[in-house]
PDB file of C-alpha atoms in Angstrom:
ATOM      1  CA  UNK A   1       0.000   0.000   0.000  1.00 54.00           C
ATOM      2  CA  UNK A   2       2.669   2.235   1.074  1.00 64.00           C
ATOM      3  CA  UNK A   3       6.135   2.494   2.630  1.00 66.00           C
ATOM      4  CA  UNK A   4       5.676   1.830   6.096  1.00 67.00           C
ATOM      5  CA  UNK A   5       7.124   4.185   8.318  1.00 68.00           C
ATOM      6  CA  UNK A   6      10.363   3.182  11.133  1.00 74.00           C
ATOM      7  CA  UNK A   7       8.322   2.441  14.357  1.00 75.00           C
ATOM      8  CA  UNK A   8       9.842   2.263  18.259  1.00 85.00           C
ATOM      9  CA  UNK A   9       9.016  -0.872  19.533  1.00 88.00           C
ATOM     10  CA  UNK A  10       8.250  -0.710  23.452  1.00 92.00           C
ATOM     11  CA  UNK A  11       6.442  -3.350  25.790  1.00 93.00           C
ATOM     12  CA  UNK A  12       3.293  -2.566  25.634  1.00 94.00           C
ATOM     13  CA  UNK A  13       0.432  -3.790  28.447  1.00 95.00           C
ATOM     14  CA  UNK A  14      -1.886  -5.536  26.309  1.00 95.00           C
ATOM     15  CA  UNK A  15      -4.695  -4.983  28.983  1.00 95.00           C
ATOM     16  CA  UNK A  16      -4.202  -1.064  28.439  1.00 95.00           C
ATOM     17  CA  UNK A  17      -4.108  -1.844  24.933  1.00 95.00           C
ATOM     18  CA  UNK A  18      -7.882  -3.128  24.751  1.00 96.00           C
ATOM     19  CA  UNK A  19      -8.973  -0.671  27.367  1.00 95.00           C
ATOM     20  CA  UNK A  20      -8.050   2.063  25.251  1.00 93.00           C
ATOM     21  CA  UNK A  21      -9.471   0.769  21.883  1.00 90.00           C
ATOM     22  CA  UNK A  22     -12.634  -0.566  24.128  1.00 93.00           C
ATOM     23  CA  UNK A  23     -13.370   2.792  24.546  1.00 95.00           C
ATOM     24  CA  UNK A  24     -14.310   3.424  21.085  1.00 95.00           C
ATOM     25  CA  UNK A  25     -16.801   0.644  21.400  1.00 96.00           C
ATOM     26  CA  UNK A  26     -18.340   0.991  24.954  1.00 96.00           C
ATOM     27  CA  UNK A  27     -21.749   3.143  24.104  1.00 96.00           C
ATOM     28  CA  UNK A  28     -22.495  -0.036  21.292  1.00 96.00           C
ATOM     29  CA  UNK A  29     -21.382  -3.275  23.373  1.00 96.00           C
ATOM     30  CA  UNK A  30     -23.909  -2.071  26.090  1.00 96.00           C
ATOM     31  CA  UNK A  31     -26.710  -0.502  23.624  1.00 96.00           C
ATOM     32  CA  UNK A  32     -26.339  -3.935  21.503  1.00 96.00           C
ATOM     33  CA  UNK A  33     -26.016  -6.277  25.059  1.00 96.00           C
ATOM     34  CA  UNK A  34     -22.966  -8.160  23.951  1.00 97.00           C
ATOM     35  CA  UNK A  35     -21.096 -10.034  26.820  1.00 97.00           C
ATOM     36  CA  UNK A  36     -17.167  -9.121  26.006  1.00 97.00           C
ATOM     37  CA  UNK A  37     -14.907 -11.156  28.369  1.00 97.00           C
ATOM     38  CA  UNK A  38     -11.334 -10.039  28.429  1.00 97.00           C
ATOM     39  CA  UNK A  39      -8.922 -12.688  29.553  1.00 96.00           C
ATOM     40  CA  UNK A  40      -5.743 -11.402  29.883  1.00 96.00           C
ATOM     41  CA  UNK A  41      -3.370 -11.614  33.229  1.00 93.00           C
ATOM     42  CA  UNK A  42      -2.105  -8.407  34.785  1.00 93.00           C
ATOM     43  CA  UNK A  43       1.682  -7.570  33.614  1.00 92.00           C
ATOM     44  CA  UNK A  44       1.087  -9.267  30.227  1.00 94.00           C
ATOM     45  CA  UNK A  45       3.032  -6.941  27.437  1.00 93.00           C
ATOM     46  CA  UNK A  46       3.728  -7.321  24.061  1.00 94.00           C
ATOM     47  CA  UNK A  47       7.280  -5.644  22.024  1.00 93.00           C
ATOM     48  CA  UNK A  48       5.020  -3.109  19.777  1.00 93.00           C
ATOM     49  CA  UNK A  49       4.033   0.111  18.168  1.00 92.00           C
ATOM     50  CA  UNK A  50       1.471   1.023  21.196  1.00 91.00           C
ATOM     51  CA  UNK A  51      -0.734   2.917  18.618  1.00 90.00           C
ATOM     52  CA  UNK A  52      -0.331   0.351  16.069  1.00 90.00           C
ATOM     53  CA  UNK A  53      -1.638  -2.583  18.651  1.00 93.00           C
ATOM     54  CA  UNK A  54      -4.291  -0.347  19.593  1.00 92.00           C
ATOM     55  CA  UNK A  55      -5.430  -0.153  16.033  1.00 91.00           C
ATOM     56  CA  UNK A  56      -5.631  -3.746  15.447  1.00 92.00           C
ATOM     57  CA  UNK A  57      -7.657  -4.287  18.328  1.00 95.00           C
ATOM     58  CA  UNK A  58      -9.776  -1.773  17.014  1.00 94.00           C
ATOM     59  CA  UNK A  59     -10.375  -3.463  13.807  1.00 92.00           C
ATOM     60  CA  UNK A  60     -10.698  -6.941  15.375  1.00 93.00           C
ATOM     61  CA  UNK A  61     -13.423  -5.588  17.744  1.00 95.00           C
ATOM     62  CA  UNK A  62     -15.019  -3.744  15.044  1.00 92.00           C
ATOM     63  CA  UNK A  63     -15.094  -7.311  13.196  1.00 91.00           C
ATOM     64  CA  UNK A  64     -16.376  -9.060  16.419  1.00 95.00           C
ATOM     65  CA  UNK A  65     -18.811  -6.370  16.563  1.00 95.00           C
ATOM     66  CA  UNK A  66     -20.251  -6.565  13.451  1.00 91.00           C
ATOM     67  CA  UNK A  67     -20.391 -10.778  13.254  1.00 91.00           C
ATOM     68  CA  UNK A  68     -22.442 -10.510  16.691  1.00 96.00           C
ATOM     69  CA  UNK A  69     -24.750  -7.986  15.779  1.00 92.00           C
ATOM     70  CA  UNK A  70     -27.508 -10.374  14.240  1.00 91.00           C
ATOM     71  CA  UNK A  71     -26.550 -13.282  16.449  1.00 94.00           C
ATOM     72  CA  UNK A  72     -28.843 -14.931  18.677  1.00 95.00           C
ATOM     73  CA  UNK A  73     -26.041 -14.998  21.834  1.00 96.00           C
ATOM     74  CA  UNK A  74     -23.570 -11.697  21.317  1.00 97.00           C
ATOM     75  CA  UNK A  75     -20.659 -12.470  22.432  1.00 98.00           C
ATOM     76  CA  UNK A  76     -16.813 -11.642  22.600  1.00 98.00           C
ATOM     77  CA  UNK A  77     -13.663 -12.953  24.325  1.00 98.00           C
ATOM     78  CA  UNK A  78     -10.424 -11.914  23.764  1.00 97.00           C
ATOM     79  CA  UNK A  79      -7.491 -14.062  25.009  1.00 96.00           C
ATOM     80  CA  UNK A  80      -3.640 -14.177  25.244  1.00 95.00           C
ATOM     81  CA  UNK A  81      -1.867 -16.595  26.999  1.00 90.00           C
ATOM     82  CA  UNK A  82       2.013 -16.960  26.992  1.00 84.00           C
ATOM     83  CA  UNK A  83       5.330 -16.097  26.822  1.00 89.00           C
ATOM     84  CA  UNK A  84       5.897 -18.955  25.434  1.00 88.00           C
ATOM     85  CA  UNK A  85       9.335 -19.958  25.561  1.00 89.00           C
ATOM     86  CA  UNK A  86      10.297 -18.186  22.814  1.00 90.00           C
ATOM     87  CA  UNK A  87       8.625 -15.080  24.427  1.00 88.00           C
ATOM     88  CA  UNK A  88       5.305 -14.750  21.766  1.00 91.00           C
ATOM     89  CA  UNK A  89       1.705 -13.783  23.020  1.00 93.00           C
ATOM     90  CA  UNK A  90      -0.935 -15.609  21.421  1.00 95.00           C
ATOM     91  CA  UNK A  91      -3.871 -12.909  21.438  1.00 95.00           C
ATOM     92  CA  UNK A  92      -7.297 -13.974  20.159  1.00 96.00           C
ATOM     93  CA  UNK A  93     -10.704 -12.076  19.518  1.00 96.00           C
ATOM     94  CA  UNK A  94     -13.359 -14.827  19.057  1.00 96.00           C
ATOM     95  CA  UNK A  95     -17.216 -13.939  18.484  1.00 96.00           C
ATOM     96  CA  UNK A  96     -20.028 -15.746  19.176  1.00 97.00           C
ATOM     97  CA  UNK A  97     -21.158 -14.943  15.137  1.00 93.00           C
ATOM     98  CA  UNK A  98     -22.226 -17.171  12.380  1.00 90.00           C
ATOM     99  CA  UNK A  99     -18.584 -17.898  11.100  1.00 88.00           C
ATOM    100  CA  UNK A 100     -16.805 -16.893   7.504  1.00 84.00           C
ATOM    101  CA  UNK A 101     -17.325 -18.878   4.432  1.00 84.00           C
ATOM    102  CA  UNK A 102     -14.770 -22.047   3.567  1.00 89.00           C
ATOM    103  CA  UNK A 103     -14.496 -19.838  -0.074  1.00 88.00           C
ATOM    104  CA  UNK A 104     -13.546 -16.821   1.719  1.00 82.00           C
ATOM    105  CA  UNK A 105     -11.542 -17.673   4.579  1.00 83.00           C
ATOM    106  CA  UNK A 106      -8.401 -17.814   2.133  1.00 84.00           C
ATOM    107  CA  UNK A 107      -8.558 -14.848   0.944  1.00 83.00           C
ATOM    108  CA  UNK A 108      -9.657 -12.825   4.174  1.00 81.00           C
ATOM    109  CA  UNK A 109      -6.367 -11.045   4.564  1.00 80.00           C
ATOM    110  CA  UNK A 110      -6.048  -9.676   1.376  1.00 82.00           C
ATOM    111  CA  UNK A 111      -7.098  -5.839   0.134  1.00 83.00           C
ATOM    112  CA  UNK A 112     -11.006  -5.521  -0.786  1.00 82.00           C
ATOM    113  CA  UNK A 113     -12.109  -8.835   0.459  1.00 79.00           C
ATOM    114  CA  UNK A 114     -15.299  -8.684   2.905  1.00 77.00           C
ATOM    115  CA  UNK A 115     -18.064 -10.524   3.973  1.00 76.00           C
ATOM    116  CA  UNK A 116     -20.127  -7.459   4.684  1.00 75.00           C
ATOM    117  CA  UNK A 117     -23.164  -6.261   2.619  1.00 73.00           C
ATOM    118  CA  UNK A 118     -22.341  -3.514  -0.143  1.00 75.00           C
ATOM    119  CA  UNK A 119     -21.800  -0.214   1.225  1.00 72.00           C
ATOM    120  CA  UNK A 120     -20.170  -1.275   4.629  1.00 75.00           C
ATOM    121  CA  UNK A 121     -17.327  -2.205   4.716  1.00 71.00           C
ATOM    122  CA  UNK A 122     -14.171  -1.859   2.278  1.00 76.00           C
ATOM    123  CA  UNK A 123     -12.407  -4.576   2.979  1.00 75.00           C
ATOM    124  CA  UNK A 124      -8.880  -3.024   4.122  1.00 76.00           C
ATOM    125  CA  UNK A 125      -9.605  -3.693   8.335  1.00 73.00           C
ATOM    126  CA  UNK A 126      -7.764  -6.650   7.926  1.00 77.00           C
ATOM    127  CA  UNK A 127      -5.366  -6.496   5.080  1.00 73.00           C
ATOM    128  CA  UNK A 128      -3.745  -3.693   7.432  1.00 75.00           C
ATOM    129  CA  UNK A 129      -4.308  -5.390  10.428  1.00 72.00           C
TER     130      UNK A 129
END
C-alpha cells in the first residue's frame, strides 16, 4: 500500500491496549447487550508500536462487533496466553457470530475482500491489520 514508516518498539500492556481501543466501542457493546470477556493476566506486554496494537484491536473488535450484531447470543472474548518460551503472546478475539465462508476464509487477509453487505465495509480492516 505504502512504505511503512520506522516504528519504536516498546512493551506494551496488552490490557491497556484493549482498554483504550474498548473505549471506542463501549456506548455499542452495552446498547447492543454483547457479553465481552477479556482474559488477559495483569503484567502481560507485548514488544510493539502502542498505537499500532491499539489499532488492530480496534479493527478486530469492530469485526467481532459486526459478526455478533444479528446473532442470537452476542458475544466476545479476547485471550492471550504466553510467553511462550520463545517469548510470543498468542492474542485472540473470538465472536459468538455465524462464522466466515470455507471460499472466503483464504482470501480474508487480502485488500477488498469482505463478507459485509455492499456499502459497509471496504475490505482493508484486515489487510492492514
Amino acid at each position: 500500500f505504502a512504505r511503512k514508516p520506522d516504528v519504536e518498539r516498546v512493551a506494551v500492556s496488552l490490557n491497556e491496549a484493549v482498554a483504550h481501543a474498548r473505549l471506542i466501542y463501549d456506548a455499542r457493546i452495552r446498547d447492543e447487550g454483547v457479553r465481552l470477556d477479556v482474559n488477559i493476566a495483569p503484567g502481560t506486554t507485548v514488544s510493539a508500536e502502542s498505537s499500532q496494537l491499539q489499532q488492530v484491536i480496534v479493527n478486530l473488535l469492530g469485526n467481532a462487533l459486526d459478526a455478533v450484531h444479528d446473532a442470537p447470543v452476542r458475544r466476545i472474548v479476547i485471550d492471550a496466553c504466553g510467553p511462550d518460551d520463545a517469548g510470543r503472546v498468542r492474542f485472540t478475539v473470538a465472536d459468538s457470530g455465524a462464522g466466515i465462508a470455507p471460499d472466503v476464509l483464504p482470501h480474508l487477509f487480502e485488500p477488498f475482500v469482505t463478507t459485509k453487505p455492499r456499502g459497509q465495509g471496504l475490505g482493508l480492516g484486515l489487510a492492514i491489520t
